[in-house]
Short mmCIF file of C-alpha atoms and ligand atoms in Angstrom, two decimals:
data_model
loop_
_atom_site.label_atom_id
_atom_site.label_comp_id
_atom_site.label_asym_id
_atom_site.label_seq_id
_atom_site.Cartn_x
_atom_site.Cartn_y
_atom_site.Cartn_z
CA MET U 396 19.08 -62.37 -1.00
CA SER U 397 18.87 -60.21 -4.02
CA ALA U 398 21.53 -59.02 -6.54
CA LEU U 399 21.78 -55.41 -4.56
CA GLU U 400 21.91 -56.94 -1.20
CA LYS U 401 24.44 -59.41 -2.64
CA ARG U 402 26.89 -56.58 -3.87
CA ALA U 403 26.32 -54.63 -0.74
CA ALA U 404 26.88 -58.12 0.94
CA SER U 405 29.62 -58.48 -0.55
CA ALA U 406 31.35 -54.82 -0.62
CA ARG U 407 30.88 -54.90 2.99
CA VAL U 408 33.17 -57.76 3.11
CA GLN U 409 35.44 -56.14 0.74
CA ALA U 410 35.71 -53.37 2.91
CA ALA U 411 36.17 -55.61 6.14
CA TRP U 412 39.63 -57.21 4.38
CA ALA U 413 40.64 -53.88 3.70
CA ALA U 414 40.19 -52.64 7.29
CA LEU U 415 41.56 -56.39 8.42
CA ALA U 416 45.20 -55.80 6.54
CA ARG U 417 45.62 -52.36 8.72
CA VAL U 418 45.69 -55.11 11.74
CA GLN U 419 48.79 -55.95 12.77
CA ASP U 420 50.00 -58.61 14.78
CA PRO U 421 50.09 -57.76 19.09
CA GLU U 422 53.36 -59.66 18.97
CA ILE U 423 54.98 -58.39 15.30
CA PRO U 424 53.65 -55.00 15.06
CA VAL U 425 55.64 -54.92 11.27
CA ILE U 426 53.17 -57.53 9.72
CA SER U 427 49.75 -57.58 9.63
CA LEU U 428 47.35 -60.11 9.94
CA CYS U 429 46.48 -61.08 6.54
CA ASP U 430 49.38 -60.87 5.77
CA LEU U 431 50.82 -63.17 7.93
CA GLY U 432 47.48 -65.57 7.33
CA VAL U 433 45.83 -66.04 9.88
CA VAL U 434 42.59 -64.04 8.85
CA ARG U 435 40.67 -67.41 6.17
CA ASP U 436 37.68 -66.08 5.56
CA VAL U 437 35.43 -62.78 6.40
CA ARG U 438 31.56 -63.57 5.53
CA GLU U 439 28.53 -62.95 6.31
CA ALA U 440 26.28 -64.12 8.59
CA GLY U 441 22.83 -62.90 9.58
CA GLY U 442 24.39 -59.57 9.26
CA VAL U 443 26.94 -59.85 11.53
CA LEU U 444 30.31 -59.91 10.14
CA GLU U 445 32.61 -63.42 10.66
CA ILE U 446 35.76 -62.64 10.83
CA VAL U 447 37.89 -66.91 10.43
CA LEU U 448 40.71 -66.51 12.30
CA THR U 449 43.26 -69.07 12.81
CA PRO U 450 45.98 -68.32 15.19
CA THR U 451 49.85 -69.18 14.43
CA TYR U 452 50.18 -71.85 17.28
CA SER U 453 47.63 -73.31 19.93
CA GLY U 454 48.34 -71.31 22.62
CA CYS U 455 48.93 -68.47 21.45
CA PRO U 456 49.09 -65.99 23.88
CA ALA U 457 48.36 -63.46 21.83
CA THR U 458 45.49 -65.11 20.15
CA GLU U 459 42.47 -62.83 22.50
CA VAL U 460 44.35 -59.90 21.81
CA ILE U 461 44.23 -60.77 17.89
CA ALA U 462 40.38 -61.40 17.73
CA GLN U 463 39.68 -58.55 19.90
CA ASP U 464 42.24 -56.35 17.63
CA ALA U 465 40.27 -57.98 14.18
CA ARG U 466 36.64 -56.88 15.52
CA THR U 467 37.77 -53.23 16.42
CA ALA U 468 38.54 -52.23 13.59
CA VAL U 469 36.08 -53.91 10.95
CA GLU U 470 33.56 -52.16 13.45
CA ALA U 471 36.07 -48.97 14.02
CA ALA U 472 35.32 -48.85 10.00
CA GLY U 473 31.79 -48.55 10.01
CA LEU U 474 31.06 -51.75 8.91
CA GLY U 475 28.42 -52.94 11.91
CA PRO U 476 29.09 -55.86 14.68
CA ALA U 477 31.29 -58.54 14.05
CA ALA U 478 32.54 -61.32 14.79
CA THR U 479 35.39 -63.62 15.73
CA VAL U 480 35.17 -68.44 14.79
CA LEU U 481 38.15 -69.11 15.70
CA GLN U 482 39.26 -72.73 13.27
CA ARG U 483 41.73 -74.66 14.25
CA ALA U 484 42.02 -77.23 11.65
CA PRO U 485 43.87 -77.01 9.54
CA ALA U 486 45.98 -75.82 11.45
CA TRP U 487 48.29 -72.58 10.47
CA THR U 488 51.93 -72.86 8.91
CA THR U 489 54.23 -70.30 8.24
CA ASP U 490 53.74 -71.05 4.20
CA TRP U 491 50.70 -69.07 4.80
CA ILE U 492 52.66 -65.85 5.12
CA SER U 493 52.78 -63.96 2.19
CA PRO U 494 55.33 -62.84 0.30
CA ALA U 495 55.08 -59.45 1.15
CA GLY U 496 55.01 -60.15 4.86
CA ARG U 497 57.73 -61.91 4.88
CA ALA U 498 59.81 -58.70 3.02
CA ALA U 499 58.12 -56.96 6.26
CA LEU U 500 59.95 -59.81 8.15
CA ARG U 501 62.88 -59.23 6.42
CA ALA U 502 62.60 -54.98 6.74
CA TYR U 503 62.33 -56.04 10.17
CA GLY U 504 65.54 -58.39 11.61
CA ILE U 505 63.25 -61.43 11.69
CA ALA U 506 64.34 -63.70 9.06
CA PRO U 507 61.52 -65.47 7.90
CA PRO U 508 60.46 -68.79 7.82
CA GLY U 509 61.88 -70.51 4.27
CA PRO U 510 58.98 -73.90 3.25
CA VAL U 511 58.18 -76.13 6.14
CA PRO U 512 60.23 -79.72 5.55
CA PRO U 513 58.96 -82.24 4.30
CA GLU U 514 59.91 -84.17 7.26
CA GLN U 515 57.28 -82.60 9.29
CA ALA U 516 55.04 -82.88 6.46
CA GLN U 517 55.13 -86.89 6.90
CA PRO U 518 55.49 -88.05 10.23
CA ILE U 519 56.21 -91.98 8.64
CA CYS U 520 59.95 -90.30 7.24
CA VAL U 521 62.29 -91.06 9.63
CA THR U 522 65.44 -90.21 7.87
CA ARG U 523 65.94 -86.06 9.51
CA ARG U 524 67.79 -83.52 7.02
CA ARG U 525 70.06 -81.15 7.77
CA GLN U 526 67.91 -77.73 8.21
CA PRO U 527 69.04 -75.14 4.81
CA PRO U 528 70.28 -72.00 6.58
CA VAL U 529 68.85 -69.04 7.78
CA PRO U 530 70.28 -66.41 6.14
CA CYS U 531 70.82 -63.51 7.80
CA PRO U 532 68.30 -60.99 7.60
CA ARG U 533 70.54 -58.47 8.16
CA CYS U 534 74.03 -58.04 5.51
CA ALA U 535 72.23 -61.96 4.08
CA SER U 536 75.04 -64.13 4.57
CA ARG U 537 74.26 -67.55 4.93
CA ARG U 538 77.43 -68.04 7.83
CA THR U 539 74.78 -68.74 11.08
CA GLU U 540 74.34 -70.20 13.47
CA ARG U 541 71.07 -70.49 15.86
CA ILE U 542 71.87 -69.83 19.95
CA ALA U 543 69.30 -70.77 21.41
CA PRO U 544 65.57 -73.22 20.33
CA PHE U 545 63.39 -69.98 21.48
CA GLY U 546 63.46 -66.28 21.34
CA SER U 547 60.73 -63.85 22.18
CA THR U 548 58.43 -65.61 21.36
CA PRO U 549 58.48 -70.07 21.52
CA CYS U 550 57.35 -69.60 17.18
CA LYS U 551 61.28 -67.76 16.91
CA ALA U 552 64.69 -68.65 17.65
CA LEU U 553 67.66 -66.92 17.80
CA TYR U 554 70.67 -67.00 16.14
CA ARG U 555 73.45 -65.30 15.66
CA CYS U 556 75.19 -63.84 11.52
CA LEU U 557 79.14 -64.60 12.21
CA ASP U 558 79.93 -62.41 9.37
CA CYS U 559 78.92 -59.46 10.75
CA ARG U 560 78.04 -60.59 13.91
CA GLU U 561 74.44 -59.26 14.67
CA PRO U 562 71.72 -61.75 16.53
CA PHE U 563 68.77 -61.73 15.05
CA GLU U 564 65.08 -63.56 15.14
CA HIS U 565 64.48 -66.37 13.08
CA PHE U 566 60.61 -67.32 12.50
CA LYS U 567 60.47 -71.01 12.27
CA PRO U 568 58.71 -73.17 10.29
CA ILE U 569 55.78 -75.04 11.20
ZN1 ZN R 896 74.40 -60.63 8.29
#
């Protein structure tokens, strides 16, 4: 590949990232696929733009919609044929949600995930540490309680604020 071709390829990849940054998650339409950390890589492979995606959790029913939306966004931006590649390892973690993504979740009324607890990262550890409180996304009170382990999707839990009395969803750290 000549230097000129290399520069054109990298401009195309950059434009693809910009197009993908405008694609919202189908389940949480306030956060982009890039801020969610689902888009892992964009690369040129034989004239096709390959978008590497890691689904938020295995069996997520939105995965096919996300892949279709990503291809459509890149092709609609005039960047030529696009393909998606699913990369399941390493597994997606809520630690990949960007600071902008966390702010968008909070503004939408979903308590963003905290850092992944160390006991999940170290399966040998047997003592269970108390989960830190999940602050209310509306009034920031830390006096909240979990109502249900699952919210509108399996990746969220349902909470209630004891101060403003509002129920809210918490994106569970995984
Ligand atoms: Zn509250």
